[in-house]
Short mmCIF file of C-alpha atoms in Angstrom, two decimals:
data_model
loop_
_atom_site.label_atom_id
_atom_site.label_comp_id
_atom_site.label_asym_id
_atom_site.label_seq_id
_atom_site.Cartn_x
_atom_site.Cartn_y
_atom_site.Cartn_z
CA MET L 1 91.78 98.97 68.73
CA GLN L 2 92.68 96.05 71.00
CA CYS L 3 95.96 94.24 71.66
CA LYS L 4 96.16 90.87 69.86
CA PHE L 5 97.99 89.34 72.83
CA CYS L 6 96.17 90.48 75.99
CA GLY L 7 93.04 92.33 74.79
CA GLN L 8 94.05 95.70 76.27
CA THR L 9 92.24 98.67 74.68
CA LEU L 10 94.78 100.83 72.83
CA PRO L 11 94.77 104.15 70.93
CA ASP L 12 94.41 103.82 67.15
CA ASN L 13 97.96 105.11 66.59
CA ALA L 14 99.63 102.80 69.14
CA ILE L 15 102.58 100.72 67.90
CA CYS L 16 102.77 98.45 70.93
CA CYS L 17 100.66 97.44 73.93
CA ASN L 18 101.28 99.41 77.11
CA ARG L 19 100.44 96.32 79.19
CA CYS L 20 102.22 93.35 77.63
CA GLY L 21 104.51 95.01 75.06
CA GLY L 22 102.90 93.22 72.09
CA SER L 23 103.33 94.85 68.67
CA THR L 24 100.22 96.06 66.87
CA THR L 25 101.82 95.69 63.44
CA SER L 26 103.42 92.24 63.67
CA THR L 27 103.22 88.98 65.61
CA LYS L 28 106.43 89.75 67.53
CA ARG L 29 106.43 91.40 70.91
CA ILE L 30 108.28 94.61 71.61
CA SER L 31 110.05 94.57 74.97
CA ARG L 32 109.17 97.47 77.20
CA PRO L 33 111.86 99.23 79.23
CA LYS L 34 112.45 97.70 82.66
CA PRO L 35 111.45 99.76 85.71
CA ARG L 36 115.06 100.46 86.63
CA GLU L 37 115.55 102.12 83.23
CA GLU L 38 112.53 104.34 83.74
CA GLU L 39 112.49 107.53 85.75
CA MET L 40 111.86 106.88 89.43
CA VAL L 41 109.09 109.10 90.80
CA PHE L 42 109.19 108.24 94.52
CA ASN L 43 109.49 105.29 96.89
CA ILE L 44 107.73 104.12 100.05
CA LYS L 45 109.43 102.50 103.02
CA PRO L 46 107.08 100.87 105.58
CA ALA L 47 107.51 102.25 109.10
CA PHE L 48 108.70 100.10 111.99
CA ASP L 49 106.72 101.22 115.04
CA MET L 50 108.03 99.33 118.07
CA SER L 51 104.92 99.90 120.19
CA ILE L 52 102.57 98.45 117.55
CA ILE L 53 104.92 95.54 116.82
CA CYS L 54 105.17 94.71 120.54
CA VAL L 55 101.37 94.65 120.93
CA ARG L 56 101.02 92.37 117.90
CA ALA L 57 103.86 90.17 119.17
CA PHE L 58 102.25 89.94 122.62
CA PHE L 59 98.90 88.67 121.34
CA MET L 60 100.57 86.24 118.96
CA ALA L 61 102.83 84.98 121.75
CA VAL L 62 99.86 84.52 124.11
CA PHE L 63 98.05 82.45 121.49
CA ILE L 64 101.07 80.26 120.75
CA GLY L 65 101.85 79.92 124.47
CA VAL L 66 98.31 78.76 125.28
CA VAL L 67 98.30 76.26 122.41
CA ALA L 68 101.70 74.92 123.46
CA SER L 69 100.57 74.60 127.08
CA VAL L 70 97.39 72.75 126.16
CA THR L 71 99.17 70.34 123.82
CA ILE L 72 102.84 69.89 124.69
CA GLY L 73 102.45 70.99 128.31
CA THR L 74 99.65 68.52 128.92
CA LEU L 75 101.62 65.68 127.37
CA ALA L 76 104.68 66.59 129.43
CA THR L 77 102.60 66.71 132.62
CA VAL L 78 101.12 63.28 131.95
CA ALA L 79 104.55 61.83 131.11
CA LEU L 80 106.11 63.21 134.31
CA SER L 81 103.23 61.95 136.45
CA VAL L 82 103.62 58.46 134.94
CA LEU L 83 107.32 58.57 135.75
CA GLY L 84 106.48 59.43 139.35
CA PHE L 85 107.60 63.06 139.54
CA SER L 86 105.85 65.28 142.06
CA ASN L 87 104.45 68.71 141.22
CA CYS L 88 104.46 67.80 137.53
CA THR L 89 101.84 70.44 136.73
CA MET L 90 104.73 72.93 136.57
CA ALA L 91 105.56 71.48 133.15
CA PHE L 92 102.28 72.90 131.87
CA TRP L 93 103.27 76.47 132.79
CA VAL L 94 106.95 76.13 131.92
CA VAL L 95 106.18 74.97 128.38
CA GLY L 96 103.69 77.82 127.86
CA SER L 97 106.16 80.42 129.16
CA ILE L 98 109.00 79.16 126.98
CA PHE L 99 106.87 79.23 123.84
CA PHE L 100 105.53 82.67 124.79
CA PHE L 101 108.98 84.27 125.03
CA ILE L 102 110.33 82.51 121.95
CA THR L 103 107.32 83.59 119.87
CA PHE L 104 107.46 87.16 121.20
CA LEU L 105 111.15 87.64 120.35
CA LEU L 106 110.90 85.81 117.02
CA PHE L 107 107.90 87.90 115.95
CA ILE L 108 109.74 91.17 116.67
CA TYR L 109 112.90 89.96 114.89
CA THR L 110 110.96 88.83 111.82
CA ALA L 111 108.86 92.00 111.69
CA LYS L 112 111.94 94.21 111.86
CA LYS L 113 113.78 92.19 109.22
CA ASN L 114 110.80 92.27 106.86
CA THR L 115 110.20 95.99 107.41
CA THR L 116 113.84 96.79 106.69
CA ALA L 117 113.86 94.67 103.53
CA ARG L 118 110.58 95.86 102.03
CA LYS L 119 110.71 98.81 99.68
CA PHE L 120 108.17 100.01 97.13
CA THR L 121 109.60 102.07 94.28
CA PHE L 122 107.18 103.83 91.94
CA TYR L 123 108.20 104.47 88.35
CA GLN L 124 106.24 106.12 85.56
CA THR L 125 104.40 102.98 84.44
CA ARG L 126 104.79 100.42 87.22
CA MET L 127 105.86 99.70 90.77
CA GLU L 128 108.87 97.62 91.79
CA TYR L 129 108.87 95.97 95.22
CA THR L 130 110.29 93.20 97.37
CA TYR L 131 107.79 90.82 98.95
CA ASN L 132 109.72 90.04 102.14
CA ALA L 133 113.21 89.65 103.56
CA PHE L 134 113.31 85.90 102.95
CA ASP L 135 112.25 86.06 99.31
CA GLY L 136 114.66 88.74 98.10
CA LYS L 137 113.21 88.89 94.56
CA PHE L 138 112.11 92.08 92.85
CA ARG L 139 108.50 91.97 91.72
CA TYR L 140 106.70 94.32 89.37
CA LEU L 141 103.19 95.69 89.36
CA GLU L 142 101.84 97.33 86.19
CA TYR L 143 99.52 100.23 86.96
CA THR L 144 97.24 99.02 84.17
CA SER L 145 96.68 95.73 86.05
CA ILE L 146 95.23 97.47 89.13
CA LEU L 147 91.49 96.89 89.38
CA ASP L 148 90.86 98.63 92.70
CA SER L 149 92.78 100.19 95.58
CA SER L 150 92.07 101.28 99.13
CA VAL L 151 93.65 102.63 102.30
CA THR L 152 92.78 101.14 105.69
CA LYS L 153 93.81 101.92 109.27
CA GLY L 154 93.65 99.62 112.26
CA PRO L 155 92.98 100.89 115.81
CA LEU L 156 96.67 100.67 116.74
CA GLN L 157 97.78 102.24 113.47
CA ARG L 158 95.54 105.28 113.98
CA MET L 159 97.43 106.20 117.14
CA SER L 160 100.71 106.36 115.18
CA ASN L 161 99.27 107.81 111.94
CA LEU L 162 99.95 104.59 110.05
CA GLY L 163 97.85 102.66 107.55
CA ASN L 164 97.81 100.02 104.83
CA ILE L 165 97.54 100.66 101.10
CA THR L 166 96.09 97.72 99.17
CA PHE L 167 95.94 97.09 95.42
CA ASN L 168 93.58 94.50 93.94
CA CYS L 169 95.17 93.38 90.68
CA VAL L 170 94.40 91.13 87.75
CA GLY L 171 97.05 88.62 86.69
CA SER L 172 97.54 86.19 83.82
CA PHE L 173 96.05 83.27 85.74
CA HIS L 174 94.28 84.76 88.76
CA ASP L 175 93.59 88.00 90.62
CA TYR L 176 95.94 88.90 93.44
CA ILE L 177 96.53 91.53 96.12
CA VAL L 178 99.59 93.69 96.75
CA ALA L 179 99.61 95.40 100.17
CA ILE L 180 101.92 98.04 101.60
CA GLY L 181 101.65 97.76 105.37
CA ASP L 182 102.36 100.37 108.04
CA VAL L 183 102.68 103.38 105.73
CA ARG L 184 103.41 106.64 107.52
CA ASP L 185 100.78 109.35 106.80
CA PRO L 186 98.74 106.92 104.66
CA ASP L 187 96.14 109.39 103.33
CA TYR L 188 98.79 111.68 101.85
CA VAL L 189 100.79 108.78 100.40
CA TYR L 190 97.66 107.15 98.97
CA LYS L 191 96.68 110.36 97.18
CA LYS L 192 100.21 110.64 95.82
CA VAL L 193 100.09 107.08 94.48
CA MET L 194 96.63 107.57 92.96
CA ASP L 195 97.75 110.79 91.24
CA LEU L 196 100.68 108.94 89.67
CA ILE L 197 98.45 106.09 88.49
CA GLU L 198 95.92 108.55 87.07
CA VAL L 199 98.65 110.40 85.16
CA ASN L 200 99.89 107.11 83.72
CA LYS L 201 96.36 106.12 82.63
CA ASN L 202 95.84 109.51 80.95
CA LEU L 203 99.10 109.13 79.01
CA ASN L 204 97.98 105.74 77.73
CA THR L 205 94.55 106.87 76.54
#
């Protein structure tokens, strides 16, 4: 049988939908327990690797510094030359250096704040997570909404045994992606997550 509300395939003896909570015997929906009321299985905390963050911050700072020099630095140089200042080309390099250091420090601060705030808690039927430090809201991901998943490792991450776990999900209005970045020992964690999702799918079939 199929759910009247979302079309999810359900066992013949199901009394409510395991995806949306819709009742199979009436037009009213049955609320499912919230993740915090379910049994927590495990949680994942992204790692903060200072060496990787510094490399990322450096390249980002170089890019912002060059853009600032070409735009703001050039305008400042022209303005100073019009005003009659000598050696006004220094403004070009000063502006680039200032933006470089500000971007470098700001990137590290933001990365650390986001890494500290992000937490992915896995329950029996869904995952609860915070998107970033500035959002602060708890979001939920139903295992049944996951279409595909993968684990990837960048060149810098491989040196520190880190990786990214990505879930491609289907939503009410559009598909979306949930990514867990800089996971320590990603292959082991990915297998652990997939085992949990597989167990949940088997219970619902």
